[in-house]
Each structure stands twice: as structure tokens, then as C-alpha cells.
Short mmCIF file of C-alpha atoms in Angstrom, two decimals:
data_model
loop_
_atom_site.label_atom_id
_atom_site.label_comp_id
_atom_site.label_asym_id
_atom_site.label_seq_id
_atom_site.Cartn_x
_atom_site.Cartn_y
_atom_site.Cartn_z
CA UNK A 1 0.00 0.00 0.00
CA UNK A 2 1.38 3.14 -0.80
CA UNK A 3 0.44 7.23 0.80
CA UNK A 4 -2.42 7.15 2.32
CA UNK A 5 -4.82 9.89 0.99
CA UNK A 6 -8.00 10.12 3.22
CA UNK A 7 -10.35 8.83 5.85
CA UNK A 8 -13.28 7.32 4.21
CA UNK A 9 -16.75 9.09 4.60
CA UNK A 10 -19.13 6.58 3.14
CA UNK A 11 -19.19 4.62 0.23
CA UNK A 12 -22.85 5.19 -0.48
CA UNK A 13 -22.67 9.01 -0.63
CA UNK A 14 -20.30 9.36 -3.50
CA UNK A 15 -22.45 7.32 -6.05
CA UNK A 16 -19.51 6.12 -8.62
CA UNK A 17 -19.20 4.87 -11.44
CA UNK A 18 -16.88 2.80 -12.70
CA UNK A 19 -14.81 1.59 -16.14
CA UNK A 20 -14.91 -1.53 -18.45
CA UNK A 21 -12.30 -4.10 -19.96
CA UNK A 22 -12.37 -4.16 -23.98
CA UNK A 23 -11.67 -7.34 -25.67
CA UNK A 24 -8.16 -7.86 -27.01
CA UNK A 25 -5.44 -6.15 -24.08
CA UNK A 26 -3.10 -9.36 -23.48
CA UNK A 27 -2.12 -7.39 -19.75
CA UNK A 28 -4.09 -8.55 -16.69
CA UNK A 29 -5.12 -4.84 -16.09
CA UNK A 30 -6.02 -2.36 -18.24
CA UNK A 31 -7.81 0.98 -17.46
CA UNK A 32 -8.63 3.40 -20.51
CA UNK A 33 -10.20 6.98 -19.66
CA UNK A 34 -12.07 9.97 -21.62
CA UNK A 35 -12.24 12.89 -19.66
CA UNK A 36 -12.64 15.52 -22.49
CA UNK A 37 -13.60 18.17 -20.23
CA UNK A 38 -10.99 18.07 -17.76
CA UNK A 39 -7.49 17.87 -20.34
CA UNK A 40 -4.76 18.43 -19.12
CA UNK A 41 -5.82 16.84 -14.84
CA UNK A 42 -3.84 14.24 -12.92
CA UNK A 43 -6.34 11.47 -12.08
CA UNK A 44 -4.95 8.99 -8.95
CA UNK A 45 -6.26 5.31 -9.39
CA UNK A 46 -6.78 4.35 -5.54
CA UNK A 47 -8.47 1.64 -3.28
CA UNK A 48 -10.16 1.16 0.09
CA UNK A 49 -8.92 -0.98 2.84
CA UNK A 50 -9.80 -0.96 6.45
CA UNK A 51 -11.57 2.36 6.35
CA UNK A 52 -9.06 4.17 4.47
CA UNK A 53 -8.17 5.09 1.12
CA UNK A 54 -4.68 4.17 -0.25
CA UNK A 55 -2.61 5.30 -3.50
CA UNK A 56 -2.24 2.77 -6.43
CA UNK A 57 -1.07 5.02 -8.89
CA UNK A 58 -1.72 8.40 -11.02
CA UNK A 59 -2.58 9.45 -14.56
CA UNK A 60 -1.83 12.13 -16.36
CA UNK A 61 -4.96 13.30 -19.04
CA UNK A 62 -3.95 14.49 -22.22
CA UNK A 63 -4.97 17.90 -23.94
CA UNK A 64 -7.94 15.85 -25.09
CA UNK A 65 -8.45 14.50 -21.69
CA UNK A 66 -7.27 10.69 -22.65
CA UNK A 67 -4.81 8.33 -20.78
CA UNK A 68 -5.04 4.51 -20.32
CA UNK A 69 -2.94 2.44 -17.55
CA UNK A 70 -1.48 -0.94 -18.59
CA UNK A 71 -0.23 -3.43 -15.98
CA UNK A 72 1.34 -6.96 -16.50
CA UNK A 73 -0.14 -7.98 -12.89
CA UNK A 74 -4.18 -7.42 -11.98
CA UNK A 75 -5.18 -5.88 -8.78
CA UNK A 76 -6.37 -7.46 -5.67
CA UNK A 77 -10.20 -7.12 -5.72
CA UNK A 78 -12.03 -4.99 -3.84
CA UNK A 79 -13.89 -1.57 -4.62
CA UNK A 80 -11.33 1.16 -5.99
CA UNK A 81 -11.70 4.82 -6.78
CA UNK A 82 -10.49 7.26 -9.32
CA UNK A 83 -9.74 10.98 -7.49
CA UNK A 84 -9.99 13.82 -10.31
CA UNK A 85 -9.13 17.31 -8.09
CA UNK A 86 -10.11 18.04 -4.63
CA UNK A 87 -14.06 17.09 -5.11
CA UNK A 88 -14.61 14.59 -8.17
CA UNK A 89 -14.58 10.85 -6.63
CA UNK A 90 -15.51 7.85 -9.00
CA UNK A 91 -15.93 4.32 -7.48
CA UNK A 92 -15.36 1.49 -9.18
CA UNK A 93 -15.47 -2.47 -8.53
CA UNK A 94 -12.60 -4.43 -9.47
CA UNK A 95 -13.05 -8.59 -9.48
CA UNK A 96 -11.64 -10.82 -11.80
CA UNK A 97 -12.04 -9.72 -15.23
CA UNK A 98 -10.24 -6.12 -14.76
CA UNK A 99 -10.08 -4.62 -18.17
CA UNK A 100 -12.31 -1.37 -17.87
CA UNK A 101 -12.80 2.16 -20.19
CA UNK A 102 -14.76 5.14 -18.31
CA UNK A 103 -15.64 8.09 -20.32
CA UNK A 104 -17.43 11.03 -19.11
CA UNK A 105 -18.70 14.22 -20.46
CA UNK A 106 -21.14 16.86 -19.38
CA UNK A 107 -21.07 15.55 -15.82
CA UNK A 108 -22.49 11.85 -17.34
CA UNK A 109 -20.20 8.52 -17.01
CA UNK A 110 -20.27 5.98 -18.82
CA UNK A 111 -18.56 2.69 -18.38
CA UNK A 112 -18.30 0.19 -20.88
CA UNK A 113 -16.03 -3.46 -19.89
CA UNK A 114 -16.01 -6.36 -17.38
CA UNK A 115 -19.42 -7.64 -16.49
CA UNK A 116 -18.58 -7.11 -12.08
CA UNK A 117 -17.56 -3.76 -13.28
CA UNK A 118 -20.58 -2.87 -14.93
CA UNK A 119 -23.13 -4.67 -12.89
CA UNK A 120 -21.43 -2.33 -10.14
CA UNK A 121 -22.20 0.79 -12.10
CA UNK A 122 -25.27 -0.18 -12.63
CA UNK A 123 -26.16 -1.02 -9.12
CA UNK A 124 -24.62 2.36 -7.59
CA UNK A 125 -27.17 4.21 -10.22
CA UNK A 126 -29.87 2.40 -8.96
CA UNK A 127 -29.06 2.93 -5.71
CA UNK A 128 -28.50 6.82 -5.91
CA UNK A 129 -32.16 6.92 -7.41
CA UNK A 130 -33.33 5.12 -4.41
CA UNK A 131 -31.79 7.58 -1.78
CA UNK A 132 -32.93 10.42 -3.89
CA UNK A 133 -36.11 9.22 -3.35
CA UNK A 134 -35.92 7.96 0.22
CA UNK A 135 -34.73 11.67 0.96
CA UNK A 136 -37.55 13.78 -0.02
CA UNK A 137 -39.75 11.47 1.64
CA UNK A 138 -37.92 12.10 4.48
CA UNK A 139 -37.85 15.91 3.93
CA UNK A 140 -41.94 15.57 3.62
CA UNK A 141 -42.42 13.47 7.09
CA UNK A 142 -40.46 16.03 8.71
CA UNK A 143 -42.28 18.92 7.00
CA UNK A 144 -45.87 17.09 7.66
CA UNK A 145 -45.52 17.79 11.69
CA UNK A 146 -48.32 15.74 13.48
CA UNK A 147 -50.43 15.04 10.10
CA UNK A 148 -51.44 11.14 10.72
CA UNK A 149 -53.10 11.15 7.72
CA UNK A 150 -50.04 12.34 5.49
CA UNK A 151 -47.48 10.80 7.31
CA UNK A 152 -49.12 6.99 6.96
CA UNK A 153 -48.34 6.77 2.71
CA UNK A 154 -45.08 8.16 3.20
CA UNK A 155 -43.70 5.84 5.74
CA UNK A 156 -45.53 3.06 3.46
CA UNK A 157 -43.46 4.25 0.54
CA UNK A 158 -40.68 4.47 3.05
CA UNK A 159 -41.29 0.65 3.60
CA UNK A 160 -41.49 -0.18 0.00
CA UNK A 161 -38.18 1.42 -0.38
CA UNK A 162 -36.67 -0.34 2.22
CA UNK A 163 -38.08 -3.35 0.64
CA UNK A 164 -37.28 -2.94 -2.99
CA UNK A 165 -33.68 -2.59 -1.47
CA UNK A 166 -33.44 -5.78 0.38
CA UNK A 167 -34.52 -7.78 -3.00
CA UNK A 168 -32.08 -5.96 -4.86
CA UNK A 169 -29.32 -7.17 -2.88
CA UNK A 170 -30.34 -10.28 -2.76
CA UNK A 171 -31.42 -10.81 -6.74
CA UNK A 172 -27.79 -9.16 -7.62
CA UNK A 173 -25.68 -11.58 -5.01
CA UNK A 174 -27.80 -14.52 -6.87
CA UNK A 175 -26.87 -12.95 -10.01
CA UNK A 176 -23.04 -12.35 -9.29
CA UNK A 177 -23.07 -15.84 -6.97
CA UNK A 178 -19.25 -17.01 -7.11
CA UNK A 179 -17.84 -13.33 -7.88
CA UNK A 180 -16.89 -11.14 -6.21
CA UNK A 181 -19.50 -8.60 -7.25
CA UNK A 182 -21.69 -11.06 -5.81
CA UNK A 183 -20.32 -11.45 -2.30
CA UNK A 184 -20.54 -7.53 -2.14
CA UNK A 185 -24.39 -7.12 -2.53
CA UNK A 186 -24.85 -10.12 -0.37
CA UNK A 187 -22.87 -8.11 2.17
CA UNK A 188 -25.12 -5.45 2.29
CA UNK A 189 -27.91 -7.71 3.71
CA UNK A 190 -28.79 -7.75 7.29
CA UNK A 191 -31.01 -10.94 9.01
CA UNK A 192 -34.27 -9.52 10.10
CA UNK A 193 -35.27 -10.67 13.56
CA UNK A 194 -38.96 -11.57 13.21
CA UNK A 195 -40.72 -11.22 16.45
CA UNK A 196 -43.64 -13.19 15.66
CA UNK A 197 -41.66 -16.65 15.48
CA UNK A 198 -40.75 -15.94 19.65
CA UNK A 199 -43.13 -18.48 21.79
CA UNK A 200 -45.66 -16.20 23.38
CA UNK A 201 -44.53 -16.03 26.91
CA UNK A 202 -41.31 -14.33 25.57
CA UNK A 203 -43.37 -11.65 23.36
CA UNK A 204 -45.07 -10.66 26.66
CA UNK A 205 -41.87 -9.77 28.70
CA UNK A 206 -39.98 -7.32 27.80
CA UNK A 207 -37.15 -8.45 29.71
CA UNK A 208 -37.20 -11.96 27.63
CA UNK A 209 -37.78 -9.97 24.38
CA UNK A 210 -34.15 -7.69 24.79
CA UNK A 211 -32.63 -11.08 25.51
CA UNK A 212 -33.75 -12.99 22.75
CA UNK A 213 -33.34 -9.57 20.19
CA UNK A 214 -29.48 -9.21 21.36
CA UNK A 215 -28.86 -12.59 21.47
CA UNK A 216 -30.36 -12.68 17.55
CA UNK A 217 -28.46 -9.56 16.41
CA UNK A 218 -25.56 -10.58 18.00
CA UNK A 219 -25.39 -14.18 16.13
CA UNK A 220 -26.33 -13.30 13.30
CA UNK A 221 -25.08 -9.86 12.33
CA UNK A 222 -22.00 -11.07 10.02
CA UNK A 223 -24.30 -13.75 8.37
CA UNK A 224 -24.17 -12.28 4.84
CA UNK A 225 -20.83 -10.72 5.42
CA UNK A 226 -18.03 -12.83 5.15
CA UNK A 227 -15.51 -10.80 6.93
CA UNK A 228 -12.71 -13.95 6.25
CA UNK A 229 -12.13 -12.90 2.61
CA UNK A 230 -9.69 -10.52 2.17
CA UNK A 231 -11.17 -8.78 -0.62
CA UNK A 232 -13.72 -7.13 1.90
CA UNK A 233 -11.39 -5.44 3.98
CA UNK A 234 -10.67 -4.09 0.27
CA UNK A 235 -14.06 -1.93 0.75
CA UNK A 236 -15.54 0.84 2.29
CA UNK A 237 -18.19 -0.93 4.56
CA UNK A 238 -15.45 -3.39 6.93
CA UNK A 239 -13.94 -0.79 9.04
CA UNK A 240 -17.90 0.64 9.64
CA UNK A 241 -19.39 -2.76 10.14
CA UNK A 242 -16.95 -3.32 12.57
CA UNK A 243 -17.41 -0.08 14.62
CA UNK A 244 -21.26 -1.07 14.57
CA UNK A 245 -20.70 -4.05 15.92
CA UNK A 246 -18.73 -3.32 18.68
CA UNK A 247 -19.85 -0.65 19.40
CA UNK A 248 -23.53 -0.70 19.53
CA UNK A 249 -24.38 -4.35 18.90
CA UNK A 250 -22.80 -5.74 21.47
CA UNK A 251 -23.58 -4.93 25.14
CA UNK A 252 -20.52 -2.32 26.31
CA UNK A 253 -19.22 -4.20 29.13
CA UNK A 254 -15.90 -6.26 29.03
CA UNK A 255 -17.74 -9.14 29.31
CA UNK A 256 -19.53 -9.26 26.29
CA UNK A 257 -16.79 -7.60 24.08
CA UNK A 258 -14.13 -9.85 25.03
CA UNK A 259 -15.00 -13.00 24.67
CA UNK A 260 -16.84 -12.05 21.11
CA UNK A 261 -13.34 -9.90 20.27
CA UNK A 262 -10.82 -13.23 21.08
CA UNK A 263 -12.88 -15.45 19.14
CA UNK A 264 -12.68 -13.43 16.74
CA UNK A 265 -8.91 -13.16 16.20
CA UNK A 266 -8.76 -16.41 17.05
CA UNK A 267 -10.86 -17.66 13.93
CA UNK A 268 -8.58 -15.08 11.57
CA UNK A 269 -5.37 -16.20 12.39
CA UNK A 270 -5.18 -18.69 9.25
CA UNK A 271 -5.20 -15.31 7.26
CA UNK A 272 -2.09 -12.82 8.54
CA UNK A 273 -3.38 -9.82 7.31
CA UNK A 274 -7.08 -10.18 8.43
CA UNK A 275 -5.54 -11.44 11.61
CA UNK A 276 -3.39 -8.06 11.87
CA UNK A 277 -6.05 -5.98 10.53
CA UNK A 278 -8.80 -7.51 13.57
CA UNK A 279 -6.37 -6.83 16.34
CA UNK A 280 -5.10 -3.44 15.44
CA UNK A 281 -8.59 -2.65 14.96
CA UNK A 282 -9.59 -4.15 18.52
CA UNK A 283 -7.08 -2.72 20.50
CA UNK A 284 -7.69 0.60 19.00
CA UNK A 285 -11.19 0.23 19.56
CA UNK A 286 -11.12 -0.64 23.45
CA UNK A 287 -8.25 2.09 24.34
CA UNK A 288 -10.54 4.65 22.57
CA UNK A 289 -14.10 3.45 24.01
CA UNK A 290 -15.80 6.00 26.46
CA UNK A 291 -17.66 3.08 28.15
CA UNK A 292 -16.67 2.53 31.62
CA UNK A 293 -14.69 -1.05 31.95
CA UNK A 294 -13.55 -1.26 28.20
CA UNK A 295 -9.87 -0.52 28.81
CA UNK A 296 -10.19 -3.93 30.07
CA UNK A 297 -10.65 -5.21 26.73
CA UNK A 298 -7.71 -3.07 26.30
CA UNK A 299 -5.51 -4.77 28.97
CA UNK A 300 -6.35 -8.13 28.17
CA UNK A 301 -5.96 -7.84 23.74
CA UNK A 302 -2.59 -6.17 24.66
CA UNK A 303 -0.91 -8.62 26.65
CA UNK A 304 -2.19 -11.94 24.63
CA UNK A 305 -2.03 -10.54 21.60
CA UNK A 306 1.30 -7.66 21.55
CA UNK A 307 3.72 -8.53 24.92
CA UNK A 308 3.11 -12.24 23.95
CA UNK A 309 4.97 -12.03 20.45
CA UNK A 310 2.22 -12.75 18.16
CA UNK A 311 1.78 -9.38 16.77
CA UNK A 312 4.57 -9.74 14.22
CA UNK A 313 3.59 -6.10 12.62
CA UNK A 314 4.24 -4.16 15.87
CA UNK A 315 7.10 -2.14 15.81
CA UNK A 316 9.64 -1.88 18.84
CA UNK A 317 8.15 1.72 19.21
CA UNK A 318 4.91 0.44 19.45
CA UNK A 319 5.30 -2.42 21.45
CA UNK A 320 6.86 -0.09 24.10
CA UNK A 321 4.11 2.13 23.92
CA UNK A 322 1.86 -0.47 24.47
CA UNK A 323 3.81 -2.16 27.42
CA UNK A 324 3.85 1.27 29.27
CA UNK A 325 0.08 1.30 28.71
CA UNK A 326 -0.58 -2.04 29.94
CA UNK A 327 1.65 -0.84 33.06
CA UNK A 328 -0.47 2.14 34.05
CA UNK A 329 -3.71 0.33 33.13
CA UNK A 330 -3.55 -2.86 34.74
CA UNK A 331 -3.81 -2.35 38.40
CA UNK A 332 -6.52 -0.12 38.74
CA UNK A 333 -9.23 -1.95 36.06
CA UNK A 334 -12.68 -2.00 36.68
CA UNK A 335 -14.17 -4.32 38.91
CA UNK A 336 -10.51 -5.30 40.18
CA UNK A 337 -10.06 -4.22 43.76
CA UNK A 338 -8.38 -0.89 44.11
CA UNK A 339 -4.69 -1.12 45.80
CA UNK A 340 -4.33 -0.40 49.75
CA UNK A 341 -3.59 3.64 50.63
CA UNK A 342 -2.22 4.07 53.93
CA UNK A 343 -1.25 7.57 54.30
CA UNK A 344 -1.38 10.36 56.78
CA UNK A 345 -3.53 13.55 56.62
CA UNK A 346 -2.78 17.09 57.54
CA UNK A 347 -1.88 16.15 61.54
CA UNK A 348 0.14 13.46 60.64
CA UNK A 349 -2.87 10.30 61.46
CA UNK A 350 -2.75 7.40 59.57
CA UNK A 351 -5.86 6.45 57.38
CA UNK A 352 -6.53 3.35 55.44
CA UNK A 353 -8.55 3.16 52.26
CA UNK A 354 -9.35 -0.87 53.37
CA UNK A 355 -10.55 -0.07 56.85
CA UNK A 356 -13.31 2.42 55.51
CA UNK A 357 -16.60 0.90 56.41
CA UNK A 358 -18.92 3.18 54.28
CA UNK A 359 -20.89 1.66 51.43
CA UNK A 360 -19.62 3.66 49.12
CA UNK A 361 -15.61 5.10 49.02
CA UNK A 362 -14.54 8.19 46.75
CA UNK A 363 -10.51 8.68 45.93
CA UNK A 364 -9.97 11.63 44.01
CA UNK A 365 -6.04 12.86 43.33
CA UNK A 366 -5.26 15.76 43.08
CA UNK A 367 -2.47 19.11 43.06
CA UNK A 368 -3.41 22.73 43.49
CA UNK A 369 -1.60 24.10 40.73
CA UNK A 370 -4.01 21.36 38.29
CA UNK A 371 -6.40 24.15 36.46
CA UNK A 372 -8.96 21.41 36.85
CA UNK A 373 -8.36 20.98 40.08
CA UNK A 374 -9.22 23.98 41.11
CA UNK A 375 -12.45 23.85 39.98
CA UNK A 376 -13.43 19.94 40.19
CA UNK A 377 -11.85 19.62 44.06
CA UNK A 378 -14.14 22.32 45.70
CA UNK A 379 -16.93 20.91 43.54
CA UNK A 380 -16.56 17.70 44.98
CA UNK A 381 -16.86 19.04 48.24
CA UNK A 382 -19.63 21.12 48.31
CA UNK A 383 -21.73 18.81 45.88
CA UNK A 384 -21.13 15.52 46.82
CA UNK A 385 -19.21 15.18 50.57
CA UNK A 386 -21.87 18.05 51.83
CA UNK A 387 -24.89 16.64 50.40
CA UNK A 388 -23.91 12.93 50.86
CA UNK A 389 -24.60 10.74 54.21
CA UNK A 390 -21.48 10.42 55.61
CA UNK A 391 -22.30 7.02 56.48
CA UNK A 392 -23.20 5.91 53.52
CA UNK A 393 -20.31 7.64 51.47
CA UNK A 394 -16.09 8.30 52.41
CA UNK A 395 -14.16 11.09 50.85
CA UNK A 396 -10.04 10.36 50.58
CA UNK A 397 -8.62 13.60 48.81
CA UNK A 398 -5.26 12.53 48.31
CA UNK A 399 -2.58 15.24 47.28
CA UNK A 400 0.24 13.48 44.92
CA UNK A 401 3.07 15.89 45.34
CA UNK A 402 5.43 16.86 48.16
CA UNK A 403 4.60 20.73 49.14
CA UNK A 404 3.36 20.36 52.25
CA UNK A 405 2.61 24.61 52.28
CA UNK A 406 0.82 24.21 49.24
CA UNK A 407 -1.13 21.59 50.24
CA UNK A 408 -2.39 23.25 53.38
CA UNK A 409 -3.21 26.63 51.94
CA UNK A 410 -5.77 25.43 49.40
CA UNK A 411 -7.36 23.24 52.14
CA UNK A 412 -7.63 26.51 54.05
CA UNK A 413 -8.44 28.72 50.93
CA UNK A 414 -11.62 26.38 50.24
CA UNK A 415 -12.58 25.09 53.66
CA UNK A 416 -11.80 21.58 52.82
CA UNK A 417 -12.87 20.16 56.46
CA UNK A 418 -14.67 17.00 56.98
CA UNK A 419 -13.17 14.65 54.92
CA UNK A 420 -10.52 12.83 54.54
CA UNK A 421 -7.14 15.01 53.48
CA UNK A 422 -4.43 12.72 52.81
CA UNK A 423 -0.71 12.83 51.31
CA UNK A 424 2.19 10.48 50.52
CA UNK A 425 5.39 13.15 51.58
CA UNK A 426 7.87 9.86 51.27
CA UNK A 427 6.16 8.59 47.94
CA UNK A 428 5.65 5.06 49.73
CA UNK A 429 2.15 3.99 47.94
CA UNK A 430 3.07 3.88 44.05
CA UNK A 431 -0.34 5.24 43.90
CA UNK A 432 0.87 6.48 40.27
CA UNK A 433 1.12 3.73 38.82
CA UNK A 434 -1.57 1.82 41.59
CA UNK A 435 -3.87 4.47 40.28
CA UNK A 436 -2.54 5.73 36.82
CA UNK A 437 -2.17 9.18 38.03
CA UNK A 438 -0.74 10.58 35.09
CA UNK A 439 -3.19 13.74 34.98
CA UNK A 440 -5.12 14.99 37.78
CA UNK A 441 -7.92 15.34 39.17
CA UNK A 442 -8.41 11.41 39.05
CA UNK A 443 -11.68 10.45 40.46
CA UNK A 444 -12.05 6.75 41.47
CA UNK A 445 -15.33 5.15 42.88
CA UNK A 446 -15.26 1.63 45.17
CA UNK A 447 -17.74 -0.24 47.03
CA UNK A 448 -18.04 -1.43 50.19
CA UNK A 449 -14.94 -4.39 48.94
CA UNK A 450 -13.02 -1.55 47.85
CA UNK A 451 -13.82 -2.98 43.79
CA UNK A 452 -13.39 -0.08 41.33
CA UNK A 453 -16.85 0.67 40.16
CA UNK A 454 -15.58 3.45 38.04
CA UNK A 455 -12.92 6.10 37.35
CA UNK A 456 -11.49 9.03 35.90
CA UNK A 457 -14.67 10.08 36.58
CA UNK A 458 -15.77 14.25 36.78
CA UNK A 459 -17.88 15.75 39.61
CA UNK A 460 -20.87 15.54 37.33
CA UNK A 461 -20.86 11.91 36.13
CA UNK A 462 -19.53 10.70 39.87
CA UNK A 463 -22.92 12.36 41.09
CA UNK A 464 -24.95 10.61 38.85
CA UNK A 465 -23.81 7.63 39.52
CA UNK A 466 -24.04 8.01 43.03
CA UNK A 467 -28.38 9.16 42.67
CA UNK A 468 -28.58 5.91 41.20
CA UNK A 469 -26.44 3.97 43.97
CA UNK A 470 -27.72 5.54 46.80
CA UNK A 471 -31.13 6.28 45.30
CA UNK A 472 -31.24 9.82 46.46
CA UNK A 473 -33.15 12.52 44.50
#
């Protein structure tokens, strides 16, 4: 793969179209183009893989707008796209047969050549009639405010649409069954979960019914999509079909993501690249989630999969960067019981995180100097350790550096009495790596067993959490 040129946006919303193969080139790949209004333009031949676009190579139109590309070896298949200037994009299908000729003219293209090729074109024409339509309906349901009787034919039509899609997928996969072409439309089809075919007791509780629905969507989502052929990591939908499905298909706990991520990997690692592709993907996914618990996913992906050896992509840069992540990470997941803190406060009396007997224990870290400090520490006080039961909830504010002054003079300046004010003057507790206090303030939450409920948590989100915990108003 050569420079990378940009993110993709959506495959859909740039409605290509794509060249043919002529009878009679004796090289495995042969592109021909007529671009008569633009003479004179550098086109760049291009492809997708794993949600970005990649340089193949570049033509140079003629001051009639003609140039043709001849190679001895074909391309991998997969969907590829031609870049004309900073805003003309056309798509094009590539599968076994890969001689092509696009003309256009007078903003229409035309694309004469290899059946997948054309059948492509064709299908991408279709389908940009389709969401033409689909969008002014759309535009009119919005426009027809509570109007029962206006709204009910458009969402019918809306229906039909929906409908009229799902056959087309399925009548082209029939049609282009073996081909690549064909694998493509297939992959656009989803299993619908039909609600009826549920025994009754489960249609009349709710609870049942999520059960069953997640359990169907999540067994059945890559039915049509066969994610083990390399030629669809070639396209624009894998890197989007993956974020869907870990992301929003599956429930966003480690427990559900895991075990559905290692299988996974596991299943790809007959094929190197899908294998790499999965677990770059995965790790990148977990370290970036905003869902409480999934640097856990994180953790565990990192250490089987990068400080075991079997990422043989990883760089020594990487790997370290990874290592020192695992490091910080590791000892302070959620639902893992937080490390001891036995430290003195402001008179010199020892306190122990362990021996607190509330329900509930707050740890927030923190330095005066921290601009969010100074804001999210008197916060904390005044809207969560004043308005909490102080049997039912423990404060430790524990200041991370060594300026004893310092620490004392914000207590003072804000009145921070009451709870618990606690330092580490002879750095005894590791609590930066025990914690991963790396910025501050860090706000940790543990039970009564001192297991991290959550973390790196702001004032806001820790009193949420607590309403719910504590069920106060």
C-alpha cells in the first residue's frame, strides 16, 4: 500500500461509477479513460482498505483529456476509486475480469467493460435513485408535523423502499453468486429478527424480548458478510461494520466484548493480514471506548495478543508504547479491587482506604496548581461530601506531590474540612502507577470491597452515579 490519501466518509454518498475491460489487451489490467472536459488533470487510481483510502497510482490526461494504464499484474479485488481534483470521486469495482474504459462528459459517465464492473455501475445508479427518493420522503415526514393522515403513505413508501432494497441485494448476489460482485451485494444484507416466530410467553416480557433480540443480532449480524475474505477489507463498509458491531451491537461491558473480540482473532489467524487488521482494529477500539470497563478489553488484547509475540507487525516503538500502557492500566481496572492507601492527613494520622466501612468510598487525586483541580476539588466538596450521608459515602482527597505549604493553603483557601485530606510526603504507595495518576484530578469510585466501580470520573458523572447507587433525589 502506498500514501495514504484520506479517511473514508461513506461509500454510499459518493455514487460512482466505474470503467470496463475491452476485448483484445493481453495485460491482466487495463484501465482506458475519456475525460474531455478536464485535459490536461492528474487522475490517482486508488483503493479502500480498512476504512481508508490508499494510493495505487496516477494518470496524467492528455490535452484531449485521454490516458489509459497498462499493468502486467491485476489488482487485488475490492472496490477502488479514481480521485480527479479536490471534489470529483468515481468508485469502481474491481473482481476478476479487470479490463475497464470510463468516459465522461457533461457531468455523465459511462462505463463500458467487465461484467462485475458494470453490474457495479449499474447497481450504484440504482441505488442513488433510491436515496434520492428515500430523501424527499424524508424531507416531507419532517415537513408534515403531526399530520397522521399524510405521514401513513409516506412511511408506506418508506417501507417499500426499504423493501425494494433488500430484493435488490439479494437478486444481484444470486446474479453475481461465485464473484466477487456477488459477495458484495450479499454483504449489504442484514437478518431480520422476526418477532412473531418468539413463543408467546417471551413476546409478553420485555425483559425476555431484549434477551432474545441481542442474542439474535448478535449471532447473526455477520451472516451475509463474510468478513474472512480478504477482498472485503478491500471496501468501504469493513472498518464501519466493525465499529457497529462493537460498538452498539454488542452490550458495552468487558464481558460481552471480550469473549466475542478473542474469538474473533482467534478464527482469523489462518489469514495474517485479516488477523493483523482484527487486532489493530480491537485494541484501538477498546483504548478509545468511552464506556466505563472497556480498557479492560484493552488490557487483556494487549498482553495476549502484543507482549506475547504474536503481533509480528508491531514495531519496537509500538510495542513499548503499548507495554507502558498495559503498566499504568492494569492495576486499577474496573471491577478489580483498588490497591491499599495508607497515608497520613494534615496532623500526621494514619488512614486506610481498606478499613473504611462506608458503602460507598470516593478517591480523588489531586495538586493545586491542576487548572482542573481547582475547579473539580471544591466541587466535589460542596456537591457531593456536603450533600452525601457520611455514612453511607467516604471522601479520601489525596494530594500526589510533596509541598506540604501548598497543600495546606488550598485546604484553608476552600474550607476543605470534613473529609478525609491525605498525602504520601515519602512517595511510599506507588499510587501512580496503583492508580494511573498521570493527569489529575483522578476520580475513582469503590464499594463497600473496595472494587473499582468506576474512574477518571468528573464531579458531574460521579454524582450521577451516586443518585442511582444511593437512590437519592
Amino acid at each position: 500500500m502506498k500514501r495514504m490519501l484520506k479517511k473514508f466518509t461513506h461509500l454510499f454518498s459518493l455514487f460512482v461509477l466505474l470503467g470496463l475491460a475491452t476485448v483484445g489487451y493481453s495485460q491482466p489490467f487495463s484501465l482506458q479513460l475519456s475525460f474531455p472536459d478536464q485535459p490536461n488533470d492528474t487522475v490517482v487510481l486508488a483503493h479502500y482498505y480498512n476504512g481508508k483510502i490508499y494510493a495505487n497510482d496516477s494518470l496524467m490526461l492528455d490535452q484531449h483529456g485521454q490516458a489509459s494504464l497498462l499493468k502486467s499484474k491485476s489488482y487485488p479485488q475490492g472496490i477502488y476509486t479514481l480521485i480527479l481534483g479536490q471534489k470529483q470521486q468515481v468508485d469502481l469495482l474491481l473482481g476478476e475480469d479487470q479490463h475497464v474504459q470510463i468516459s465522461q462528459q457533461h457531468g455523465h459517465t459511462k462505463l463500458e467493460g467487465a461484467s462485475e464492473s458494470e453490474w457495479f455501475q449499474a447497481y450504484v445508479t440504482f441505488l442513488k435513485t433510491k436515496q434520492q427518493e428515500a430523501s424527499r420522503l424524508r424531507q416531507q415526514l419532517a415537513e408534515s408535523g403531526e399530520q397522521t393522515e399524510l405521514q401513513e403513505p409516506i412511511r408506506k413508501r418508506l417501507a417499500q423502499l426499504d423493501a425494494e432494497m433488500q430484493q435488490k441485494w439479494q437478486s444481484e448476489a444470486e446474479k453475481g453468486a461465485g464473484l466477487f460482485y456477488g459477495k458484495f451485494m450479499a454483504a449489504n444484507r442484514q437478518k431480520v429478527l422476526n418477532k412473531a416466530d418468539f413463543p408467546a410467553e417471551v413476546q409478553a416480557n420485555d425483559s425476555l424480548m431484549f434477551v432474545y433480540s441481542y442474542q439474535f443480532n448478535k449471532n447473526h449480524y455477520w451472516d451475509y458478510f463474510d468478513w474472512l475474505d480478504t477482498r472485503m477489507w478491500r471496501t468501504p463498509t469493513i472498518h464501519s461494520k466493525l465499529e457497529n458491531y462493537f460498538n452498539k451491537v454488542l452490550i458495552q461491558h468487558p464481558d460481552s466484548v471480550l469473549p466475542v473480540a478473542v474469538e474473533m482473532i482467534e478464527a482469523s489467524k489462518t489469514q495474517p493480514e485479516i488477523f493483523q487488521n482484527l487486532v489493530s482494529f480491537l485494541l484501538n477500539n477498546s483504548v478509545q471506548s468511552e464506556y466505563l470497563g472497556m480498557e479492560n478489553v484493552f488490557v487483556a488484547l494487549a498482553e495476549r495478543y502484543y507482549l506475547s509475540g504474536q503481533a509480528f507487525w508491531a514495531s519496537t516503538k509500538t510495542l513499548e508504547t503499548i507495554r507502558r500502557e498495559v503498566y499504568f492500566r492494569k492495576n486499577n481496572l474496573v471491577g478489580s479491587t483498588a490497591a491499599e492507601l495508607f497515608l497520613p492527613d494534615e496532623e500526621g494520622q494514619y488512614h486506610s482506604l481498606l478499613q473504611q466501612s462506608t458503602a460507598y468510598t470516593v478517591v480523588v487525586f489531586w495538586e493545586p496548581e491542576c487548572g482542573h483541580c481547582k475547579q473539580q476539588i471544591p466541587a466535589l466538596f460542596e456537591e457531593v461530601f456536603l450533600q452525601t450521608d457520611p455514612s453511607k459515602l467516604a471522601i479520601l482527597a489525596v494530594y500526589t506531590q510533596d509541598n506540604q505549604e501548598e497543600w495546606l493553603n488550598f485546604i484553608a483557601e476552600h474550607e476543605l474540612n470534613g473529609w478525609l485530606n491525605l498525602w504520601d510526603p515519602d512517595r511510599l504507595s506507588n499510587m501512580q502507577v496503583n492508580y494511573n495518576i498521570r493527569t489529575t484530578p483522578m476520580i475513582y469510585l469503590v464499594d463497600r470491597d473496595k472494587k473499582i466501580i468506576a474512574k477518571k470520573l468528573t464531579v458531574e458523572t460521579l454524582k450521577t452515579i451516586l443518585k442511582q447507587l444511593l437512590n437519592t433525589p
